[in-house]
Each structure stands twice: as C-alpha cells, then as structure tokens.
Tab-separated table of C-alpha atoms in Angstrom:
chain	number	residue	atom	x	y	z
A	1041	UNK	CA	32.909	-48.350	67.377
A	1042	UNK	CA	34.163	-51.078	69.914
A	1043	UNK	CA	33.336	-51.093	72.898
A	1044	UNK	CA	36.588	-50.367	74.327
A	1045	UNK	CA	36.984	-47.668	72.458
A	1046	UNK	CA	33.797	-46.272	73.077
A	1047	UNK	CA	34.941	-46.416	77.034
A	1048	UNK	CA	37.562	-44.590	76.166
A	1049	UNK	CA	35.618	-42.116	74.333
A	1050	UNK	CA	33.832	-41.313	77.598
A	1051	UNK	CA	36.249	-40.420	79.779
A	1052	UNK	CA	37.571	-37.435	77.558
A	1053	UNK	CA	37.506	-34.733	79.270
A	1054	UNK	CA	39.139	-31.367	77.098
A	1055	UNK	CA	40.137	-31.909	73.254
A	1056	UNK	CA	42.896	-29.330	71.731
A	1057	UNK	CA	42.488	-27.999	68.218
A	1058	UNK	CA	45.079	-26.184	66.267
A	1059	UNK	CA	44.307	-23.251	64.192
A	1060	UNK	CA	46.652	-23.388	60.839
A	1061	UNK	CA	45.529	-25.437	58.612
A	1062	UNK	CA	43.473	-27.753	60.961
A	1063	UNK	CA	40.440	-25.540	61.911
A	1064	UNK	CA	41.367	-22.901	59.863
A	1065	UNK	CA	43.234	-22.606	56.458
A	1066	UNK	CA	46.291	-20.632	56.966
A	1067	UNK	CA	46.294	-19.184	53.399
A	1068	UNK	CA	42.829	-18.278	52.677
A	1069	UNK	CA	40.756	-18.015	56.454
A	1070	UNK	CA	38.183	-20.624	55.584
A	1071	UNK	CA	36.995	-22.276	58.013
A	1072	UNK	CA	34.473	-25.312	57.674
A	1073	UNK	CA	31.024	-24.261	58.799
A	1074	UNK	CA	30.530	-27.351	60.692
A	1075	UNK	CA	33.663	-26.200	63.129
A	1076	UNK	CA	31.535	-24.551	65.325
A	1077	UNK	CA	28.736	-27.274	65.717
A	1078	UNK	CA	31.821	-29.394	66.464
A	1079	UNK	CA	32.892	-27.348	69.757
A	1080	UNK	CA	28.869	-26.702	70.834
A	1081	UNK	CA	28.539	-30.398	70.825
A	1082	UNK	CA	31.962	-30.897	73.086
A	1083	UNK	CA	30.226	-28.589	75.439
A	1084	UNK	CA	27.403	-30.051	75.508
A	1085	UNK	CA	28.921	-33.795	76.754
A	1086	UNK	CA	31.033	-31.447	78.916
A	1087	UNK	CA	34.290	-31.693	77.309
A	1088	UNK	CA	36.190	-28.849	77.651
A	1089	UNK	CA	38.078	-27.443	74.541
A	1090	UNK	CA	40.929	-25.533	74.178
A	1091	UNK	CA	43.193	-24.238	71.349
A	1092	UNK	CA	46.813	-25.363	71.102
A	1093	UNK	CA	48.643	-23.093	68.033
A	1094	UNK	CA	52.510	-21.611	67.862
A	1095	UNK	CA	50.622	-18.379	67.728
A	1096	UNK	CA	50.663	-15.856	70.236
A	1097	UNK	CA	47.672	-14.868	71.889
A	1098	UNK	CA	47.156	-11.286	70.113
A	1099	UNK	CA	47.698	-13.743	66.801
A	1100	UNK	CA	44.329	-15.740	67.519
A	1101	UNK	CA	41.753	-14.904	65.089
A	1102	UNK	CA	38.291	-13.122	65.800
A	1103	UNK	CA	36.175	-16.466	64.169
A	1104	UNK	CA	38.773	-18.452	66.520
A	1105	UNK	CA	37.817	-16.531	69.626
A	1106	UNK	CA	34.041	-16.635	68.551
A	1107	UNK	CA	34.204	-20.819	69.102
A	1108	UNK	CA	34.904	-19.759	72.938
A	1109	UNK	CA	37.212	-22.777	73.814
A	1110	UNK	CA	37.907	-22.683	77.466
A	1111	UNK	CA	41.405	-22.353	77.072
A	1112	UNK	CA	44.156	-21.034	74.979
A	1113	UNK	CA	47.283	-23.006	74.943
A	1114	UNK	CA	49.535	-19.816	73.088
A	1115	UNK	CA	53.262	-19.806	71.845
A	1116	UNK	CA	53.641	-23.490	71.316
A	1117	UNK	CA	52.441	-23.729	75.159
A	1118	UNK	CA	54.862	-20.828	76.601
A	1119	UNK	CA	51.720	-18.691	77.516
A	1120	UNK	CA	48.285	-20.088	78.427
A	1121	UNK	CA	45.546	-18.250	78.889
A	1122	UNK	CA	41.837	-19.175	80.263
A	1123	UNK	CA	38.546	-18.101	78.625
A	1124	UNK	CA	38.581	-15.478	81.122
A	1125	UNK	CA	41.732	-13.934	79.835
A	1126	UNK	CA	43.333	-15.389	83.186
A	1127	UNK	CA	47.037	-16.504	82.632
A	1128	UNK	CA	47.461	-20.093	83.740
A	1129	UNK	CA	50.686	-20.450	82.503
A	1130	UNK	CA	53.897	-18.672	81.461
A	1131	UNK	CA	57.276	-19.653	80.347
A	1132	UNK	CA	59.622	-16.740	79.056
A	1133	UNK	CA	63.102	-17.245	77.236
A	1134	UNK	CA	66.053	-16.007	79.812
A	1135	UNK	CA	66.889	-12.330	78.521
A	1136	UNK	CA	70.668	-13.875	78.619
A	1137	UNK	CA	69.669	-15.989	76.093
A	1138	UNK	CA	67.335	-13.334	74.109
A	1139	UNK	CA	70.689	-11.574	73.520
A	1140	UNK	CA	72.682	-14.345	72.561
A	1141	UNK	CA	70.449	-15.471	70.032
A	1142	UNK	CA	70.400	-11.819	68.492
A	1143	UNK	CA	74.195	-11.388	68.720
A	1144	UNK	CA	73.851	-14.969	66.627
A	1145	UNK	CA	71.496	-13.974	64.118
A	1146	UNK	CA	73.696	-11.028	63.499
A	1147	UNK	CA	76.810	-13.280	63.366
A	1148	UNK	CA	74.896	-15.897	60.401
A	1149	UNK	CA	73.609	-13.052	58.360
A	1150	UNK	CA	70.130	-13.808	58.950
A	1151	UNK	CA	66.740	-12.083	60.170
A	1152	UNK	CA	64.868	-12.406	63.604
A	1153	UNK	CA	61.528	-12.239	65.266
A	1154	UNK	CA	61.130	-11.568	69.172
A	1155	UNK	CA	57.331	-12.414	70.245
A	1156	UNK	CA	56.101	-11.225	73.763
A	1157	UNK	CA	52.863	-12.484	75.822
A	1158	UNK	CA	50.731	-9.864	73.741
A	1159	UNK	CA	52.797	-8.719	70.552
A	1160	UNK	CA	55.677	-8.969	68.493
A	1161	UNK	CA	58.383	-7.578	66.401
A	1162	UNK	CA	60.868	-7.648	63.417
A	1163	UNK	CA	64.465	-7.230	63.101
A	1164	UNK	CA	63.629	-5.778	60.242
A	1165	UNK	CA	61.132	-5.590	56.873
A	1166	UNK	CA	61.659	-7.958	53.628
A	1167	UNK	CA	60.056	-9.680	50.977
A	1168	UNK	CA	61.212	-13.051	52.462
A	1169	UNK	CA	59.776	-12.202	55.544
A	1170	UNK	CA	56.861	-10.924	54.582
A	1171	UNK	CA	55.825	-13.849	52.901
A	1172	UNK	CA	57.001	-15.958	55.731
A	1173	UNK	CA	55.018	-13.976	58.556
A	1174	UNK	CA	52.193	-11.940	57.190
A	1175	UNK	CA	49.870	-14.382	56.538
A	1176	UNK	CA	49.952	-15.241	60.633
A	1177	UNK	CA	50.143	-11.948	61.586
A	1178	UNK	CA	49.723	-9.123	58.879
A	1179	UNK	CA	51.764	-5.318	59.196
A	1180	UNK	CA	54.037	-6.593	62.419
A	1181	UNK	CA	56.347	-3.584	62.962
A	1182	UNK	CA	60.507	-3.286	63.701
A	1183	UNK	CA	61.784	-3.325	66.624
A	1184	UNK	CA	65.003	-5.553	66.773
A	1185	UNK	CA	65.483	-4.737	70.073
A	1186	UNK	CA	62.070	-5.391	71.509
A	1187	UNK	CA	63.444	-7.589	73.842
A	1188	UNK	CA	64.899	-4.588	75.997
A	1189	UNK	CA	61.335	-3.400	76.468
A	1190	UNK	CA	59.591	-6.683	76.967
A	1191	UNK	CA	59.884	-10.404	77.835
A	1192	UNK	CA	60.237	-13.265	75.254
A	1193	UNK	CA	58.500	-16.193	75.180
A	1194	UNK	CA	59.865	-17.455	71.539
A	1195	UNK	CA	61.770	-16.091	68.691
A	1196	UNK	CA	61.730	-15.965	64.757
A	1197	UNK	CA	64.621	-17.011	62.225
A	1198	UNK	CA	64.020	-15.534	58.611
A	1199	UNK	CA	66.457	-17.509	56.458
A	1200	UNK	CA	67.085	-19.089	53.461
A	1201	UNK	CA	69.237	-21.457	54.908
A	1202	UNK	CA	66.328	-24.011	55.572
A	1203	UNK	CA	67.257	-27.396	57.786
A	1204	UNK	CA	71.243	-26.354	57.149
A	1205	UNK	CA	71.004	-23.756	60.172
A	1206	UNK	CA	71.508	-25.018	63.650
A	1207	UNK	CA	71.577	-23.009	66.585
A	1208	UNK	CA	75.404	-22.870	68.549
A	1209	UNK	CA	76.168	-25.067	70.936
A	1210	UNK	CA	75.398	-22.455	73.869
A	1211	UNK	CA	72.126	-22.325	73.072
A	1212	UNK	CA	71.096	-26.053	71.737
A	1213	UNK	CA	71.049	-27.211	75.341
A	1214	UNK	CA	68.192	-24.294	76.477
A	1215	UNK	CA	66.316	-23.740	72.811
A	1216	UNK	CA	65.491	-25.658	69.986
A	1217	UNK	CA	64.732	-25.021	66.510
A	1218	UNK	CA	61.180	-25.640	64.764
A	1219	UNK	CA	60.678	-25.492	60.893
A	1220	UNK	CA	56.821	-23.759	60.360
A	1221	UNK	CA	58.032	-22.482	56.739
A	1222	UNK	CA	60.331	-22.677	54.289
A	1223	UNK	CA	62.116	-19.455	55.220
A	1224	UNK	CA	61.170	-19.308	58.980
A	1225	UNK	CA	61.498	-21.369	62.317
A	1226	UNK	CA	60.133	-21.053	65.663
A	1227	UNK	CA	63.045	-20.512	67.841
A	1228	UNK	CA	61.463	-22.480	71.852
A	1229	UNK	CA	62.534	-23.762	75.013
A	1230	UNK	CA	63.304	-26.970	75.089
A	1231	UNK	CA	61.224	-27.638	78.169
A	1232	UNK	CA	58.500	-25.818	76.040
C-alpha cells in the first residue's frame, strides 16, 4: 500500500456493509466466518460500523444483529437506527402520496408492498410475490391498506412488467423506482 493511501486509510472513521449478498448470501444465509473478525478488528482501530441494506429494521437478521455495528442505516436510509435502538433518523412517504401510488397500482394491474418503521404488508398473496419477497422477509401478511394504520417509509411493486413500468408523472418528481428483482422494485423518495 502507498503511502497516500495508507493516510487515507487512517482517517476512516465508520465503514457501511450491506447485508444481501455482500455479508450475507441472500439465497442461502451463509455468511463467511471471517465476517465477524472483520467488524471486531474495525472496533478495535475505532472505526465505527454500521449496516446500510433496503431492508427494514424488523428485516435485519439475528447473525446480522450479533456483529453489533453501531448503527443501522434501514429502508435504503429512510429509517436509521443506533445500536441502542435510538432512532437517528426518519423519512416517511407523504400519506397523499401512499394513496396515489395504491390508486396506481390498482390502475396498472399490478401488486404492492407498504413497509413501516417496524413491519410490513402485502396487497395481497402470489406465487410471483412470494418468490420475489420471502426470501427477505418470510410469511409477511395482507394488509393492502396498511397505510391507514401506519406510516410509510417505502413501497413494493410486484410485476412482471420489469424496466417497462414507470411511475406517473405525479409521482416521478417525489419517488423513484429501484429494480432489487426481476418481479419487484423498491418504490423511495427521491431525497432518500
């Protein structure tokens, strides 16, 4: 290592990790045994650590939470939360909005997902979605109008439609559409 990079090594102070497929494989669990060497030695230069996943917060997996990063950057950073369980940060998706994106779903013939701070729900049950979802977060229930009950801090599409659906105009200037899987995209803030 050169020397300038090895300055720059040393004035990292907090490294992010992912969970899917980066410190975990999505499909199977696995995680490398070395992963939580990795995060003891962090600590012990004092780097802080944190995790940085799409997932929700209720979606973070026990061997994740055993690595005790300092924080957890949740919801593709629309809900952060400190070791302590301590909300730093919170962005929710205008219930105005919420509704307009349902009416939408309804109006293209597709499925949705409405994820709170702490859980989430279906629009309804498929095959499609199952296969899109359940390997995040196994057995979520119905509820397509969740959103009455709680706030939103992102939202689901269950499709088949793939990179041919685009949100309407009404909404393209507040949310924005992320591809995770074939048959599903994170529905965000912009400003997210």
């Amino acid at each position: 290592m050169d020397a300038k990079l090895k300055y720059k090594a040393k004035k990292i102070k907090i490294v992010f990790f992912d969970i899917d497929d980066t410190l975990r494989t999505s499909k199977t669990g696995f995680i490398p045994a070395t992963i939580p060497t990795v995060f003891k030695q962090l600590r012990e230069k004092g780097i802080l650590t944190g995790i940085a996943s799409g997932r929700g917060i209720f979606g973070v997996v026990p061997e994740i939470r055993e690595l005790k990063p300092d924080f957890f950057v949740t919801l593709n950073g629309a809900y952060i939360e400190d070791k302590k369980g301590q909300v730093i940060y919170q962005h929710q998706i205008e219930k105005l909005d919420v509704e307009e994106y349902v009416s939408w779903t309804k109006e293209e013939g597709i499925e949705y997902g409405l994820v709170g701070s702490h859980d989430a729900k279906l629009s309804t049950r498929t095959e499609l979605i199952s296969e899109a979802i359940d390997p995040i977060y196994p057995n979520l229930d119905v509820d397509p109008d969740f959103h009455e009950k709680a706030d939103i801090y992102q939202m689901w599409t269950f499709e088949e439609k793939g990179d041919d659906l685009h949100l309407p105009e009404s909404l393209s200037d507040k949310l924005r559409m992320v591809r995770w899987h074939e048959h599903s995209s994170d529905i965000v803030p912009i400003s997210g």
